mmCIF file of C-alpha atoms and ligand atoms in Angstrom:
data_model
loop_
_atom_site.group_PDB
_atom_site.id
_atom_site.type_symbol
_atom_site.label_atom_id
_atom_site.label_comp_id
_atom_site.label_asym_id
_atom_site.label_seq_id
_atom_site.Cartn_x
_atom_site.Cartn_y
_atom_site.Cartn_z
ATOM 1 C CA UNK Z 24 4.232 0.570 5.536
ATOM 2 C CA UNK Z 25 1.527 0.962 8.195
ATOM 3 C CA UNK Z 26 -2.272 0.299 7.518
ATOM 4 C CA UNK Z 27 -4.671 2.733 8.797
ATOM 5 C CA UNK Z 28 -8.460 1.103 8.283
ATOM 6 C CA UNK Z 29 -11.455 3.597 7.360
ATOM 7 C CA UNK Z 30 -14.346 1.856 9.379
ATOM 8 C CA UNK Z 31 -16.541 4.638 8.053
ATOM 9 C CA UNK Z 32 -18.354 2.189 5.345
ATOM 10 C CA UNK Z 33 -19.640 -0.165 9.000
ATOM 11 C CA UNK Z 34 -21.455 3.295 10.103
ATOM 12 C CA UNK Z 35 -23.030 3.407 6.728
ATOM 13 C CA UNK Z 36 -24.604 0.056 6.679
ATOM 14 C CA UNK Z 37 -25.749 0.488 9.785
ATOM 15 C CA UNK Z 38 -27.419 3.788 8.841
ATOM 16 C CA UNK Z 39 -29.294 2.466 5.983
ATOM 17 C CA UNK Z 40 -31.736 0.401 8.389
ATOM 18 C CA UNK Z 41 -30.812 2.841 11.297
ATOM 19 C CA UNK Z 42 -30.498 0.343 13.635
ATOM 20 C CA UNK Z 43 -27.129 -0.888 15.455
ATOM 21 C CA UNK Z 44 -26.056 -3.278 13.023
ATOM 22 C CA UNK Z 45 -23.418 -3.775 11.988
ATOM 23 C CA UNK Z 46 -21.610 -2.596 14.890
ATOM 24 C CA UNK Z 47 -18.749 0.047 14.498
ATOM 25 C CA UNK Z 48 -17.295 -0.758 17.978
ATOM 26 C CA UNK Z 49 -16.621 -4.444 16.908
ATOM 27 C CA UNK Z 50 -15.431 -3.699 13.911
ATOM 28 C CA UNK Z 51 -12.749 -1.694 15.395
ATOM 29 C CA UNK Z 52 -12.453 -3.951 18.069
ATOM 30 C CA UNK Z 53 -11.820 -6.431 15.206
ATOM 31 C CA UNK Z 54 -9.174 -4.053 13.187
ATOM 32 C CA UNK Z 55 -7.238 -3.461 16.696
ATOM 33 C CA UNK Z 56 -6.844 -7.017 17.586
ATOM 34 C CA UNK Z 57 -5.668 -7.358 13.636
ATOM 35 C CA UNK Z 58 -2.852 -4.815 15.294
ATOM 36 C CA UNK Z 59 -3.468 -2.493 12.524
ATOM 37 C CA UNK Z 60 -2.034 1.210 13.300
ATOM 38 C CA UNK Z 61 -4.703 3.221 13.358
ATOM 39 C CA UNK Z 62 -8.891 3.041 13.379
ATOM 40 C CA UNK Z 63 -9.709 5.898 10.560
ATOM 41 C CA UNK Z 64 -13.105 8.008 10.718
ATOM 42 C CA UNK Z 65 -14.436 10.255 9.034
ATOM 43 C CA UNK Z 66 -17.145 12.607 10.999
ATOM 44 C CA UNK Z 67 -18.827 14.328 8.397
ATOM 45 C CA UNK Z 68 -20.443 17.979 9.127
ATOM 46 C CA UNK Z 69 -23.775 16.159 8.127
ATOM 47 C CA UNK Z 70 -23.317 12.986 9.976
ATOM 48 C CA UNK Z 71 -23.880 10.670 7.246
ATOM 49 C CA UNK Z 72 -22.002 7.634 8.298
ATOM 50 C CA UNK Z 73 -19.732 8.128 11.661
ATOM 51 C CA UNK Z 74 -21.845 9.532 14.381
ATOM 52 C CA UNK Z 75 -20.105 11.694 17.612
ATOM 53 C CA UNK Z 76 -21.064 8.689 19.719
ATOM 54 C CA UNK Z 77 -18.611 6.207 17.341
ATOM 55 C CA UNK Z 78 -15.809 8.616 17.813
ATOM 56 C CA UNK Z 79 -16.236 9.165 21.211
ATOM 57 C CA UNK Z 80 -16.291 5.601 21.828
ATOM 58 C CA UNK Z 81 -13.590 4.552 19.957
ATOM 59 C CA UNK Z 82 -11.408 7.043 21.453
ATOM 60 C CA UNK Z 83 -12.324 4.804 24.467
ATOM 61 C CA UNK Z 84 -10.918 1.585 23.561
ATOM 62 C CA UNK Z 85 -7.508 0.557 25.107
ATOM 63 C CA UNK Z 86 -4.688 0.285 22.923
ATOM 64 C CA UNK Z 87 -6.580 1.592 19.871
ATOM 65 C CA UNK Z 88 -4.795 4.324 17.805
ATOM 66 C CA UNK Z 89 -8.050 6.970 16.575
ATOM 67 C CA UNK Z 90 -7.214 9.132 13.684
ATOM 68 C CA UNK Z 91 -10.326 11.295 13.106
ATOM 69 C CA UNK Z 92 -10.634 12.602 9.758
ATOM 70 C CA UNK Z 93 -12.694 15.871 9.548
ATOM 71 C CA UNK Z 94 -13.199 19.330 8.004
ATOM 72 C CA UNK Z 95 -11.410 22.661 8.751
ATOM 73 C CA UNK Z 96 -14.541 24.011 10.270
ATOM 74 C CA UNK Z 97 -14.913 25.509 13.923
ATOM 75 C CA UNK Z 98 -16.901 22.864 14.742
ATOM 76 C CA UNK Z 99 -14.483 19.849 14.277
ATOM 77 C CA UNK Z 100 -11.777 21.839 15.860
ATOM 78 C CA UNK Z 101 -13.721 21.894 18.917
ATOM 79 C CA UNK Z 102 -14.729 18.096 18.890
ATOM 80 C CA UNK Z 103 -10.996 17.305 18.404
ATOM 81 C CA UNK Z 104 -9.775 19.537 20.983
ATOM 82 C CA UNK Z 105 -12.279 18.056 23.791
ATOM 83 C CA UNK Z 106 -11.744 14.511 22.384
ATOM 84 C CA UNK Z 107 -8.098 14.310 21.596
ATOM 85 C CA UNK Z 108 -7.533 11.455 19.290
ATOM 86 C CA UNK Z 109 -4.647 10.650 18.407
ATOM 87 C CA UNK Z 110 -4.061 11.794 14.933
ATOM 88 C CA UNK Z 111 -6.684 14.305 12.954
ATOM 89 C CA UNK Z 112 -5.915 14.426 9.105
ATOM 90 C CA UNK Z 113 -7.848 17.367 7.655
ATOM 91 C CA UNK Z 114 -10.271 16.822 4.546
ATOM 92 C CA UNK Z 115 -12.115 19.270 2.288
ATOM 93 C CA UNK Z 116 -16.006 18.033 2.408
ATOM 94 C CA UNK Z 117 -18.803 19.165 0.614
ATOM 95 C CA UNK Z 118 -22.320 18.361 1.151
ATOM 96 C CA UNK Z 119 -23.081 16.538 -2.088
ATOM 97 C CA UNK Z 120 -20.385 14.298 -2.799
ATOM 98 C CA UNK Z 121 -20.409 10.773 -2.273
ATOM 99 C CA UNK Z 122 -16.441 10.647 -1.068
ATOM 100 C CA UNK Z 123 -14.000 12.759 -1.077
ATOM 101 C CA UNK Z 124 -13.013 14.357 -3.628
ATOM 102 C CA UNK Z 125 -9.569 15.358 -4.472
ATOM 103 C CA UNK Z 126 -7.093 17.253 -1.987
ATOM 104 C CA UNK Z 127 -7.957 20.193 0.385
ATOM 105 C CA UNK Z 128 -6.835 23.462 -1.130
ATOM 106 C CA UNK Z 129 -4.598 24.764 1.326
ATOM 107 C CA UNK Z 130 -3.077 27.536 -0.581
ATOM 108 C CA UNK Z 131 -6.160 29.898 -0.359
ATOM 109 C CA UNK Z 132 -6.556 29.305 2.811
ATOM 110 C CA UNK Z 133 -3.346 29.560 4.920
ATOM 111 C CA UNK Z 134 -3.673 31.510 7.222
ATOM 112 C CA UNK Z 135 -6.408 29.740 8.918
ATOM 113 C CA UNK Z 136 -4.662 27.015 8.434
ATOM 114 C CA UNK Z 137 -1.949 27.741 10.344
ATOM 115 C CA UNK Z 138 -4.034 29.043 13.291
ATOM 116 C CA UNK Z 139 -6.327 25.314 12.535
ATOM 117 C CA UNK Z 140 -3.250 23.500 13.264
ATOM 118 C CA UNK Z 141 -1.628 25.159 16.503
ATOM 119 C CA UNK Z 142 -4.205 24.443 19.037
ATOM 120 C CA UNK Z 143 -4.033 20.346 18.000
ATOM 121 C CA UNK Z 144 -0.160 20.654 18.120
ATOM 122 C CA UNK Z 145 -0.148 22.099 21.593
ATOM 123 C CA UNK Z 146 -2.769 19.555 22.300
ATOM 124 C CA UNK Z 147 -0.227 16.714 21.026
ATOM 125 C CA UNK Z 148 -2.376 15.192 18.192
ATOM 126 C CA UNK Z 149 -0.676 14.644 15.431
ATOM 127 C CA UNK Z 150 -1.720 16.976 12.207
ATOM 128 C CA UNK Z 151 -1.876 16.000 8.595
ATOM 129 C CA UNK Z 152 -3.333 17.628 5.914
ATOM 130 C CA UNK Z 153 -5.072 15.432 2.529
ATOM 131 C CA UNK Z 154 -3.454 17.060 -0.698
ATOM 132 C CA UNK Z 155 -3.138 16.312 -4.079
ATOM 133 C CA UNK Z 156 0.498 15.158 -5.000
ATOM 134 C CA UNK Z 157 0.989 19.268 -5.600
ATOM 135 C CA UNK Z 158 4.019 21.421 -4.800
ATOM 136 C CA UNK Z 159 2.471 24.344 -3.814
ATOM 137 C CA UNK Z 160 0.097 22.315 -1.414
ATOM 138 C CA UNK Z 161 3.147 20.503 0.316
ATOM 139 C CA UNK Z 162 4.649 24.025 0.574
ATOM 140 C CA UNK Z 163 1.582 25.321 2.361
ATOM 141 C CA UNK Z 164 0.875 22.514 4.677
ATOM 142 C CA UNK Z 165 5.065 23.052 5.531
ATOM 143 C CA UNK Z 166 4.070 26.580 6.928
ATOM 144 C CA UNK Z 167 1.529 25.106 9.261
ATOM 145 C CA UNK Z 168 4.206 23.219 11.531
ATOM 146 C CA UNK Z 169 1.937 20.082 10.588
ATOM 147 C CA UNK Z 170 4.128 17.397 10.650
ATOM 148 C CA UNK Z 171 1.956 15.468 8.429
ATOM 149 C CA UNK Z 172 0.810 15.253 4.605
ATOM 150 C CA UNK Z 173 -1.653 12.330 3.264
ATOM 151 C CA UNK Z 174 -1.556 12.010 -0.233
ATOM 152 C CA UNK Z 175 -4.765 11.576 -2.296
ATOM 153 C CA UNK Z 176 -4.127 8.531 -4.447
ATOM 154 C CA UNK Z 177 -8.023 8.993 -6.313
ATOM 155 C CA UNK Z 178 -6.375 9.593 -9.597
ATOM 156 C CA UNK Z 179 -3.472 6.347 -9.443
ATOM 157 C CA UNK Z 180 -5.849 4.221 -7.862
ATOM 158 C CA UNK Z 181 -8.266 5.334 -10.641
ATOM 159 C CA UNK Z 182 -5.787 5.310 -13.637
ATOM 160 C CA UNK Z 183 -4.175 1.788 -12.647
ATOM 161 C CA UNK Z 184 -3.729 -0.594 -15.310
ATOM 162 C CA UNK Z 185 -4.275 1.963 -17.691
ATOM 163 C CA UNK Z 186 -2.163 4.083 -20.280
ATOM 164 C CA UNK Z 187 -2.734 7.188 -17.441
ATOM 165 C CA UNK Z 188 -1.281 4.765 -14.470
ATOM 166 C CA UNK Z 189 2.693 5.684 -14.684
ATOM 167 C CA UNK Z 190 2.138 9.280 -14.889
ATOM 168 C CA UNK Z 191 -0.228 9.404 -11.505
ATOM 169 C CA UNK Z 192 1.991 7.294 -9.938
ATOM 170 C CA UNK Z 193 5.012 9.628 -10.959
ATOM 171 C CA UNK Z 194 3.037 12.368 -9.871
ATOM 172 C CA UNK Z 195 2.862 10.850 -6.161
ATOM 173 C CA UNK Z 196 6.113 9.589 -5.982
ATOM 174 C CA UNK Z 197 7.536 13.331 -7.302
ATOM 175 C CA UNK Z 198 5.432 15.216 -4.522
ATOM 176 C CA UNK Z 199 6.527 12.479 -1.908
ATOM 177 C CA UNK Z 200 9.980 13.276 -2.274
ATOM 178 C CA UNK Z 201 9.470 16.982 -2.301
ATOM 179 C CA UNK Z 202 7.487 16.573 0.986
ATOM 180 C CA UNK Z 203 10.758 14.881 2.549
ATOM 181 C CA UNK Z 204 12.718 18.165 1.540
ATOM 182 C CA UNK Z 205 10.499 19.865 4.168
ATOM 183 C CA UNK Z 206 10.628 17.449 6.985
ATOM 184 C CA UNK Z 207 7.391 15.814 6.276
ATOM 185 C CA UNK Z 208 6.106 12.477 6.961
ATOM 186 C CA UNK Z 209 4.026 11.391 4.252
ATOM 187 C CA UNK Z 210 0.843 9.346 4.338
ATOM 188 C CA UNK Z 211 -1.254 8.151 1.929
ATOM 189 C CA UNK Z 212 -4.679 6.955 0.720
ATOM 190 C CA UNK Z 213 -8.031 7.088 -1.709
ATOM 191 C CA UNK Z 214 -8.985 4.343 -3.393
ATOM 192 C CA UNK Z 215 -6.174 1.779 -2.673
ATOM 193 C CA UNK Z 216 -7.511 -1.974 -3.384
ATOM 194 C CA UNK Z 217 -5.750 -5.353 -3.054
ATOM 195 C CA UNK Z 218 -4.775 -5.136 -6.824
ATOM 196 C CA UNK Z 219 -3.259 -1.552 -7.148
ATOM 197 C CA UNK Z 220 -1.522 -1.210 -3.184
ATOM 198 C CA UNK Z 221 1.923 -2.973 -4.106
ATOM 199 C CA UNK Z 222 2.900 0.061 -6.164
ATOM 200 C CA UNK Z 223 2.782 2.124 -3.084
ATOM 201 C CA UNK Z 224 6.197 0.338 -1.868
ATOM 202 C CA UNK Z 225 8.424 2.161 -5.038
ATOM 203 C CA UNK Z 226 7.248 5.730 -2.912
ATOM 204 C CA UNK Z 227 10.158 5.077 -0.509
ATOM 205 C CA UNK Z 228 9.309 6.901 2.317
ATOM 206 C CA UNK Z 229 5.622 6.326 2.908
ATOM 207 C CA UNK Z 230 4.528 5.834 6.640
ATOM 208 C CA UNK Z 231 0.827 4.611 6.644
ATOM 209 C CA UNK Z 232 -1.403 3.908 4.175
ATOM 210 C CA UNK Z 233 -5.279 4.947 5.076
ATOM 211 C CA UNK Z 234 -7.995 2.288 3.671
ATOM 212 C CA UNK Z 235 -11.382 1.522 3.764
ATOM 213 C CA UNK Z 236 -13.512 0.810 0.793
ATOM 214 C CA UNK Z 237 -11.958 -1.956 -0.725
ATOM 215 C CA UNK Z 238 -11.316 -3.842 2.867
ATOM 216 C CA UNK Z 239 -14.909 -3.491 3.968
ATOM 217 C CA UNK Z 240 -15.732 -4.675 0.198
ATOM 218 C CA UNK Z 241 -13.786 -7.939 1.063
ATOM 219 C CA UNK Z 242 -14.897 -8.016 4.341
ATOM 220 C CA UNK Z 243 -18.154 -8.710 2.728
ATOM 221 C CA UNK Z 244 -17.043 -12.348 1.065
ATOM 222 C CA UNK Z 245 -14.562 -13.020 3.461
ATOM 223 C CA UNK Z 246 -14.878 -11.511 6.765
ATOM 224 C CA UNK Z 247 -13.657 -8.063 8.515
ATOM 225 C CA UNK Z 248 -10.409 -10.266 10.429
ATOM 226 C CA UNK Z 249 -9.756 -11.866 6.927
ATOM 227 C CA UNK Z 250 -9.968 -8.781 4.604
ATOM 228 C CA UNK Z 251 -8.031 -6.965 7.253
ATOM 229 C CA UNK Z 252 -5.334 -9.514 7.624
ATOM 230 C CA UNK Z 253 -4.727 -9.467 3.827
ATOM 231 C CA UNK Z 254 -4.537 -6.108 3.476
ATOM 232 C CA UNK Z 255 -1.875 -5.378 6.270
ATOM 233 C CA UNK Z 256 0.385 -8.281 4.388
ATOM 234 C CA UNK Z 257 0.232 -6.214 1.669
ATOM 235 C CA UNK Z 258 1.405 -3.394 3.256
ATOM 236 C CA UNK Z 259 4.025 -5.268 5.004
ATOM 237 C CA UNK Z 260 5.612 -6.705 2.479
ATOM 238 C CA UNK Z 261 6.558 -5.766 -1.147
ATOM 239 C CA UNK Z 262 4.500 -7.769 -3.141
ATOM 240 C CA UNK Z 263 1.741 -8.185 -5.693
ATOM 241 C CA UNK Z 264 -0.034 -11.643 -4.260
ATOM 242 C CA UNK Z 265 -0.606 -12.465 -0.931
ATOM 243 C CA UNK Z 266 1.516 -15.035 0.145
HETATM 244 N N1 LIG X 306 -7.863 8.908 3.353
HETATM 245 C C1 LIG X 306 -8.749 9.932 3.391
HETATM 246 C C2 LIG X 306 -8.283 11.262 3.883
HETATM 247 C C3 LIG X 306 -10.095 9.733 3.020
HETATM 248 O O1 LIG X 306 -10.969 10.754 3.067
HETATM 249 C C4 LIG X 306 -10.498 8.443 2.621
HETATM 250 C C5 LIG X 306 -11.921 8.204 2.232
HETATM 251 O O2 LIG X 306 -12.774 8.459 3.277
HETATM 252 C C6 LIG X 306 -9.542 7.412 2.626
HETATM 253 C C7 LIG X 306 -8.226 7.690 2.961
HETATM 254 C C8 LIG X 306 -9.902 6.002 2.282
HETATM 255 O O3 LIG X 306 -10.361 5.910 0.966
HETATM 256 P P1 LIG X 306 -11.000 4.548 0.482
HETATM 257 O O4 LIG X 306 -12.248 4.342 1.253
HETATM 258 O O5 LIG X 306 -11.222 4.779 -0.979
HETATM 259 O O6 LIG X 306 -9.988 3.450 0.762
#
C-alpha cells in the first residue's frame, strides 16, 4: 500500500502563534524526499489550518504528488479547477467539528455530485469521494464516473483492540470488495496509528492509505523524516513491528 501524509496538523501549529513556524513547505519538502505518494491537505471553508498560499505552493514543488482534500462547495471547485492538483478527495465539513467526522453523504446529494465531479475529470485530477464503508454510498459515488472511494476508518481505528474491532474491520473490508464490483479503486484513512495500520493489509485491494495525526504525533519525539519513514514501512510491508 501507498502512504499519503496529511501535513494539515504543521499548518495548525503554526497557526496557534500565527507566525511561520513550523513550516508547511519543509515539511512537505521532508515527506517528498521520504518518497511518500502523495502530500494530503485539507483547505477548510474557514481556513483553520491549511491556508490557499500552502496549497498553492505545494502544488509548486517538483516531483510532489498534491491531493487536496476539500468540501463540495462552489468555492473549492473553483480553487481546484484553477490549481489542478493532482488528486482532490471530497469531504463533508462542518464548521464546529474538530476533524472530520464520518463519511460524506452522497446519496442525498447526487446529482450535484455528479455535475461536482465532471469538470475535475475533464481537468484530469483524479476524484475520490470519503464514505463510510456503506453500500449505498459506494453505489452513489459509482454514478459519478469518480474513479475513486476513500474509506473512513474513524470507527476501526476507534474500536481497535476492543470487543467492537472485528466487526468495523469487517465492515471495511465488506464495502472494499463491493467497491471493486464497480471498478473502483479504494483508498483509505481516519485515524490510522502505528499500532492499528497492519490490519489494513487483510483489505486486499487497498491503494493508498491517507495519514496524518498519528505521524505528526511521532514526528514530535522523533522527527518528521523518522515518523514518516516508519510509517511508509508499515505500509509497505505486512507487519505489526517495524523491522
Ligand atoms: N483522510 C481524510 C479524507 C481526512 O479528512 C483525514 C483527516 O483530515 C485523514 C484521512 C487523516 O486522518 P488522521 O489525521 O486521523 O490520520
Amino acid at each position: 500500500m501507498l502512504l499519503g501524509v496529511n501535513i494539515d496538523h504543521v499548518a495548525t501549529l503554526r497557526n496557534a502563534r500565527g507566525g511561520i513556524e513550523p513550516d508547511v513547505i519543509t515539511a512537505a519538502r521532508i515527506c517528498k524526499d521520504c518518497k511518500v505518494a502523495s502530500i494530503t491537505t485539507h483547505l477548510r471553508e474557514d481556513r483553520r489550518h491549511i491556508k490557499d498560499a500552502d496549497v498553492e505552493a505545494i502544488r509548486m514543488l517538483p516531483r510532489t504528488r498534491l491531493n487536496l482534500e476539500m468540501a463540495m462547495t462552489q468555492e473549492m471547485l473553483d480553487i481546484a479547477l484553477r490549481l489542478r492538483p493532482h488528486a482532490v478527495c471530497i469531504v463533508p465539513e462542518k464548521r464546529q467539528e474538530v476533524t472530520t467526522e464520518g463519511g460524506l453523504d452522497v446519496v442525498s446529494q447526487q446529482d450535484w455530485a455528479i455535475e461536482f465531479t465532471r469538470p475535475l475529470l475533464e481537468k484530469n485530477i483524479e476524484v475520490s469521494f470519503f464514505i463510510d464503508p456503506d453500500v449505498h454510498q459506494i453505489a452513489a459515488v459509482a454514478k459519478t464516473g469518480a474513479p475513486f472511494i476513500e474509506l473512513h476508518t474513524g470507527r476501526y481505528s476507534e474500536a481497535f483492540g476492543t470487543s467492537e474491532e472485528e466487526k468495523s474491520f469487517q465492515d471495511l473490508k465488506g464495502a472494499a470488495l463491493f467497491a471493486k464490483n464497480f471498478g473502483l479503486k479504494v483508498n483509505a484513512g481516519h485515524g490510522l496509528n502505528y499500532q492499528n495500520v497492519h490490519r489494513m493489509h487483510e483489505i486486499p485491494n487497498l491503494v493508498e492509505l491517507n495519514i496524518g495525526h498519528s505521524i505528526i504525533s511521532r514526528a514530535i519525539f522523533v522527527g518528521l523524516e523518522q515518523a514518516v519513514k516508519e510509517m511508509k514501512y508499515l505500509c509497505e510491508n505486512n507487519s505489526k513491528n517495524l523491522s
